[in-house]
XYZ file of C-alpha atoms in Angstrom:
382
model
C 0.000 0.000 0.000
C 2.845 2.370 0.791
C 4.341 1.689 -2.638
C 0.977 2.423 -4.271
C 0.620 5.741 -2.467
C 4.175 6.656 -3.396
C 3.500 5.816 -7.050
C 0.305 7.856 -7.095
C 2.017 10.826 -5.514
C 4.713 10.806 -8.164
C 2.327 10.476 -11.085
C -0.090 13.175 -9.966
C -0.311 16.641 -11.370
C -0.108 19.926 -9.570
C -3.324 21.239 -8.173
C -4.516 24.178 -10.278
C -6.091 25.802 -7.235
C -2.804 27.206 -6.127
C -1.931 24.734 -3.387
C 1.759 24.720 -4.155
C 2.710 21.525 -5.950
C 0.196 19.163 -4.378
C 0.321 15.710 -5.992
C -2.900 13.849 -6.732
C -3.725 10.524 -5.044
C -5.889 8.815 -7.635
C -7.226 5.940 -5.482
C -8.236 8.376 -2.736
C -9.926 10.569 -5.356
C -11.926 7.650 -6.789
C -13.121 6.537 -3.334
C -14.029 10.112 -2.376
C -15.965 10.642 -5.620
C -17.925 7.410 -5.136
C -18.815 8.406 -1.558
C -19.818 11.891 -2.713
C -21.920 10.650 -5.644
C -23.625 8.107 -3.364
C -24.507 10.893 -0.943
C -25.876 12.984 -3.800
C -27.894 10.012 -5.065
C -29.623 9.671 -1.687
C -31.290 13.103 -2.017
C -34.656 11.599 -3.158
C -34.674 9.228 -0.164
C -34.038 11.879 2.478
C -36.115 14.620 0.817
C -39.224 12.415 0.772
C -38.453 11.180 4.284
C -38.213 14.783 5.481
C -41.349 16.177 3.882
C -44.019 13.583 3.142
C -46.947 12.838 5.429
C -46.317 9.179 4.543
C -42.782 8.625 3.257
C -43.900 5.860 0.889
C -47.158 7.391 -0.364
C -46.867 10.667 -2.248
C -50.640 10.900 -2.784
C -51.067 11.859 0.887
C -49.122 15.075 0.377
C -46.556 16.837 2.565
C -46.291 18.058 6.116
C -45.516 21.460 4.617
C -46.234 23.478 1.490
C -45.476 22.007 -1.924
C -42.276 24.008 -2.400
C -40.735 22.709 0.814
C -38.096 21.069 -1.403
C -36.580 24.468 -2.182
C -36.487 25.277 1.538
C -34.733 21.948 2.171
C -32.135 22.937 -0.423
C -31.470 26.158 1.502
C -30.618 24.082 4.575
C -28.422 21.759 2.549
C -26.478 24.632 0.967
C -26.224 26.319 4.342
C -24.553 23.197 5.703
C -22.192 23.407 2.721
C -21.167 26.913 3.783
C -20.486 25.679 7.317
C -18.481 22.700 6.007
C -16.286 24.812 3.743
C -15.713 27.427 6.452
C -14.498 24.649 8.774
C -12.256 23.246 6.025
C -10.917 26.732 5.276
C -9.986 27.345 8.910
C -8.585 23.813 9.356
C -6.352 24.161 6.282
C -5.235 27.689 7.260
C -6.628 29.308 4.108
C -8.463 32.254 5.634
C -5.861 34.599 4.140
C -6.378 32.962 0.717
C -10.129 33.591 0.986
C -9.544 37.235 1.869
C -7.223 37.713 -1.107
C -9.535 35.982 -3.610
C -11.334 38.570 -5.737
C -15.047 37.865 -6.001
C -15.982 37.974 -9.687
C -19.364 37.612 -11.452
C -18.378 34.116 -12.654
C -17.755 32.877 -9.089
C -20.986 34.430 -7.818
C -23.090 33.167 -10.739
C -21.616 29.671 -10.461
C -22.832 29.480 -6.866
C -26.153 31.152 -7.597
C -26.933 28.707 -10.422
C -26.066 25.575 -8.420
C -28.280 26.771 -5.558
C -31.186 27.346 -7.932
C -30.497 23.990 -9.590
C -30.603 22.022 -6.361
C -33.692 23.882 -5.134
C -35.468 22.852 -8.342
C -34.039 19.314 -8.122
C -35.198 18.618 -4.568
C -38.613 20.039 -5.452
C -38.684 17.765 -8.505
C -37.915 14.637 -6.443
C -41.038 15.382 -4.405
C -43.416 16.098 -7.290
C -42.398 13.519 -9.918
C -40.681 10.136 -10.146
C -37.102 9.752 -8.943
C -36.028 8.574 -12.393
C -37.389 11.690 -14.107
C -35.879 14.040 -11.527
C -32.370 12.560 -11.671
C -32.322 12.085 -15.444
C -33.448 15.645 -16.116
C -30.802 17.240 -13.886
C -28.130 15.334 -15.806
C -28.857 17.190 -19.005
C -26.609 19.759 -17.290
C -23.231 18.705 -18.767
C -24.603 18.959 -22.305
C -26.201 22.339 -21.542
C -22.767 23.475 -20.372
C -21.202 22.444 -23.687
C -23.958 24.246 -25.578
C -23.516 27.458 -23.551
C -19.754 27.315 -24.137
C -20.424 27.012 -27.865
C -22.781 30.007 -27.877
C -21.009 32.421 -25.529
C -17.336 31.362 -25.618
C -17.422 30.249 -29.247
C -15.842 26.942 -28.263
C -16.011 24.460 -31.164
C -18.302 21.442 -30.913
C -17.174 18.193 -32.466
C -19.482 15.802 -34.285
C -19.386 13.588 -31.178
C -20.573 16.447 -28.957
C -23.442 17.262 -31.330
C -24.397 13.563 -31.355
C -24.309 13.501 -27.535
C -26.518 16.592 -27.420
C -29.029 14.833 -29.674
C -28.850 11.676 -27.547
C -29.612 13.618 -24.368
C -32.593 15.351 -26.006
C -34.007 12.022 -27.235
C -33.327 10.546 -23.781
C -35.468 13.303 -22.257
C -38.314 12.355 -24.606
C -38.033 8.695 -23.548
C -37.844 9.624 -19.868
C -40.976 11.756 -20.101
C -42.775 9.063 -22.129
C -43.299 11.313 -25.146
C -41.698 8.634 -27.311
C -41.141 4.972 -26.554
C -42.729 1.576 -26.278
C -46.194 0.877 -24.939
C -47.105 -1.245 -21.933
C -45.951 -4.838 -22.249
C -43.489 -4.045 -25.006
C -46.112 -2.770 -27.429
C -45.070 -1.121 -30.674
C -42.912 1.983 -30.617
C -44.865 5.207 -30.832
C -44.871 8.965 -30.373
C -47.295 10.678 -28.006
C -46.770 14.353 -27.221
C -49.685 14.475 -24.794
C -47.952 15.243 -21.510
C -49.296 13.545 -18.388
C -49.557 16.389 -15.865
C -50.917 14.266 -13.038
C -50.994 10.687 -11.743
C -52.549 9.217 -8.564
C -49.091 8.940 -6.964
C -47.873 12.322 -8.242
C -50.776 14.793 -8.543
C -48.345 17.507 -9.723
C -46.142 15.349 -11.953
C -46.050 17.827 -14.842
C -44.867 20.571 -12.517
C -42.252 18.219 -11.045
C -40.940 17.380 -14.513
C -40.714 21.101 -15.310
C -38.677 21.656 -12.140
C -36.457 18.720 -13.133
C -35.715 20.226 -16.545
C -35.092 23.631 -14.916
C -32.640 21.994 -12.504
C -30.721 20.580 -15.483
C -30.476 23.972 -17.177
C -29.332 25.699 -13.978
C -26.824 22.865 -13.356
C -25.364 23.311 -16.825
C -25.180 27.093 -16.322
C -23.319 26.535 -13.042
C -20.778 24.289 -14.768
C -20.403 26.915 -17.499
C -19.657 29.740 -15.043
C -17.338 27.488 -13.029
C -15.251 27.185 -16.196
C -13.952 30.677 -15.469
C -11.371 31.658 -12.827
C -9.712 28.233 -12.663
C -6.827 29.911 -10.886
C -8.971 30.361 -7.761
C -8.191 28.192 -4.737
C -10.750 25.374 -4.424
C -11.604 25.940 -0.761
C -11.788 29.740 -0.960
C -13.951 29.546 -4.063
C -16.105 26.883 -2.416
C -17.003 29.239 0.421
C -18.194 31.901 -2.025
C -19.964 29.294 -4.185
C -22.032 28.019 -1.284
C -22.824 31.457 0.072
C -24.339 32.329 -3.291
C -25.903 28.850 -3.514
C -27.849 29.653 -0.331
C -28.981 32.906 -1.961
C -30.013 31.050 -5.149
C -31.987 28.357 -3.311
C -33.495 31.025 -1.074
C -34.604 33.037 -4.094
C -36.470 30.015 -5.529
C -38.123 29.447 -2.137
C -39.184 33.086 -1.800
C -40.595 33.255 -5.320
C -42.614 30.070 -4.880
C -43.782 31.059 -1.435
C -44.841 34.538 -2.572
C -46.372 33.672 -5.931
C -47.105 29.967 -5.888
C -47.022 27.813 -8.995
C -50.591 28.779 -9.865
C -53.044 31.491 -8.713
C -54.293 30.790 -5.210
C -51.178 28.796 -4.193
C -49.499 31.513 -2.172
C -47.628 30.496 0.987
C -46.521 27.418 -0.862
C -43.446 26.673 1.225
C -43.645 27.855 4.791
C -46.629 25.921 6.116
C -44.229 23.572 7.913
C -45.617 21.094 10.445
C -42.956 18.380 10.538
C -43.144 15.327 12.754
C -40.102 14.002 14.613
C -39.725 11.455 11.797
C -39.668 14.298 9.246
C -37.030 16.227 11.193
C -34.782 13.151 11.295
C -35.013 12.940 7.496
C -34.297 16.668 7.166
C -31.200 16.459 9.346
C -29.958 13.440 7.379
C -30.561 15.335 4.120
C -28.620 18.350 5.375
C -25.725 16.305 6.782
C -25.327 13.312 4.430
C -26.126 15.228 1.224
C -24.504 18.391 2.552
C -21.157 18.385 4.419
C -20.466 14.657 3.880
C -21.147 14.562 0.134
C -19.766 18.053 -0.493
C -16.690 17.489 1.649
C -15.790 14.300 -0.223
C -16.514 16.188 -3.462
C -13.762 18.620 -2.490
C -11.370 15.735 -1.814
C -12.262 14.168 -5.179
C -11.791 17.417 -7.064
C -8.351 17.776 -5.522
C -7.212 14.254 -6.402
C -8.798 13.480 -9.788
C -8.386 14.899 -13.297
C -11.536 16.626 -14.563
C -12.493 13.827 -16.993
C -12.308 11.141 -14.289
C -14.174 13.398 -11.884
C -16.999 14.080 -14.355
C -17.366 10.438 -15.361
C -17.515 8.962 -11.850
C -20.080 11.633 -10.871
C -22.635 9.704 -12.951
C -22.648 7.058 -10.203
C -25.291 9.303 -8.619
C -27.784 8.257 -11.311
C -27.886 4.484 -10.619
C -27.926 5.188 -6.858
C -31.003 7.425 -7.242
C -32.680 4.972 -9.647
C -32.039 2.174 -7.122
C -33.721 4.264 -4.416
C -36.734 4.862 -6.644
C -37.033 1.205 -7.627
C -36.284 -0.579 -4.335
C -37.347 1.883 -1.634
C -40.345 3.533 -3.292
C -41.353 0.765 -5.702
C -41.406 3.036 -8.742
C -41.608 1.068 -12.014
C -38.446 0.972 -14.084
C -39.822 0.706 -17.613
C -37.996 0.053 -20.868
C -38.560 3.715 -21.759
C -36.924 4.829 -18.492
C -34.006 2.486 -19.179
C -33.548 3.827 -22.714
C -33.794 7.403 -21.450
C -31.169 6.675 -18.783
C -28.802 5.088 -21.305
C -29.120 8.008 -23.726
C -28.787 10.760 -21.114
C -25.970 9.122 -19.142
C -24.183 8.100 -22.329
C -24.612 11.516 -23.926
C -23.200 13.227 -20.866
C -20.477 10.759 -19.939
C -19.006 9.775 -23.326
C -17.131 13.077 -23.854
C -15.688 12.766 -20.335
C -14.676 9.154 -20.945
C -13.058 10.156 -24.236
C -11.128 12.884 -22.428
C -10.137 10.451 -19.677
C -8.819 7.897 -22.177
C -6.935 10.596 -24.088
C -5.435 11.839 -20.826
C -4.326 8.307 -19.906
C -2.655 7.844 -23.301
C -0.910 11.205 -23.054
C 0.295 10.355 -19.569
C 1.594 6.949 -20.699
C 3.409 8.518 -23.640
C 4.980 11.099 -21.320
C 6.123 8.352 -18.929
C 7.574 6.323 -21.820
C 9.443 9.387 -23.080
C 10.779 10.135 -19.599
C 11.910 6.532 -19.083
C 13.530 6.431 -22.520
C 15.344 9.696 -21.870
C 16.552 8.394 -18.506
C 17.848 5.177 -20.080
C 19.624 7.064 -22.844
C 21.207 9.306 -20.236
C 22.372 6.267 -18.254
C 23.860 4.680 -21.364
C 25.640 7.928 -22.190
C 27.115 8.055 -18.680
C 28.309 4.437 -19.017
C 29.965 5.227 -22.353
C 31.758 8.215 -20.818
C 33.024 6.044 -17.933
C 34.430 3.517 -20.364
């Protein structure tokens, strides 16, 4: 094990956050990313636990207003602020935080992720887990599209194909295209189902899910700026603005409602002890635990590896929906998952493979140069 750690330390790259030559530990990064993605994937479990009158029966409603999900996201992001402040003090980076210039990109990155997660948690309460988690993962493709529009970054044929795959995956996930019950013939049906017995506000939940994906992609886009910023110092600002973003969604929904007559949508909170346990678990497990390990993963993994492993959240959430809540996993859901996950992950996997090859070629060149140098020294001695 000591030899493995030594090898990983030597083969790592310097941390771009300005940590002074830190060397990545790949195995630690992989474990941290899996823990983080698992924590993220448990959001539907804890959000329904925290808010539903009956955790396993959505038709009975919530022990709060319908937009309680956005309020839960405020608590989760608030815990993120606390976690990053503790990490900042523990790693003696208070001076780095003070020196970091707050720019619009840093602020907007945090604001967008807060709005995304407020919409996502709300979506997990109003529609199926599979729809909520699949829709938020249109984010990486939205990021590529925004970079193409605003930064004029070129899009390869593969990226355009992935964009198309994600769009078609959304149609399968929503049931607008796909196979009928019992494997009936393939068909197209653009009649949206706004309500089901289990999810009376399913259409609204799907809309929140799609909004969460767009906000997630926008957050990734803005986080593409100021890569020189220290990870911890930037994280503090990100989560401060994430609280503001999630709070803004909560305030808007509470003040206006989704429809006329639905004012005071969020703050009619009458949680039981069981609900509060779920809320605390949501704030801790999906907050400091998942976000803290996310920081560790970001510090020890190349971006392509990081982005690819993050998709572990999807099967975790789908497992929760299938096993815990008994939601049907249809062939259309499966096809939608394959298209959305594939469309988002393939570019990352391609980048990861290319990075591995480049690294291997660099190591071969270094070893060859070292051997040639040794042979030259031997010849001089002779």
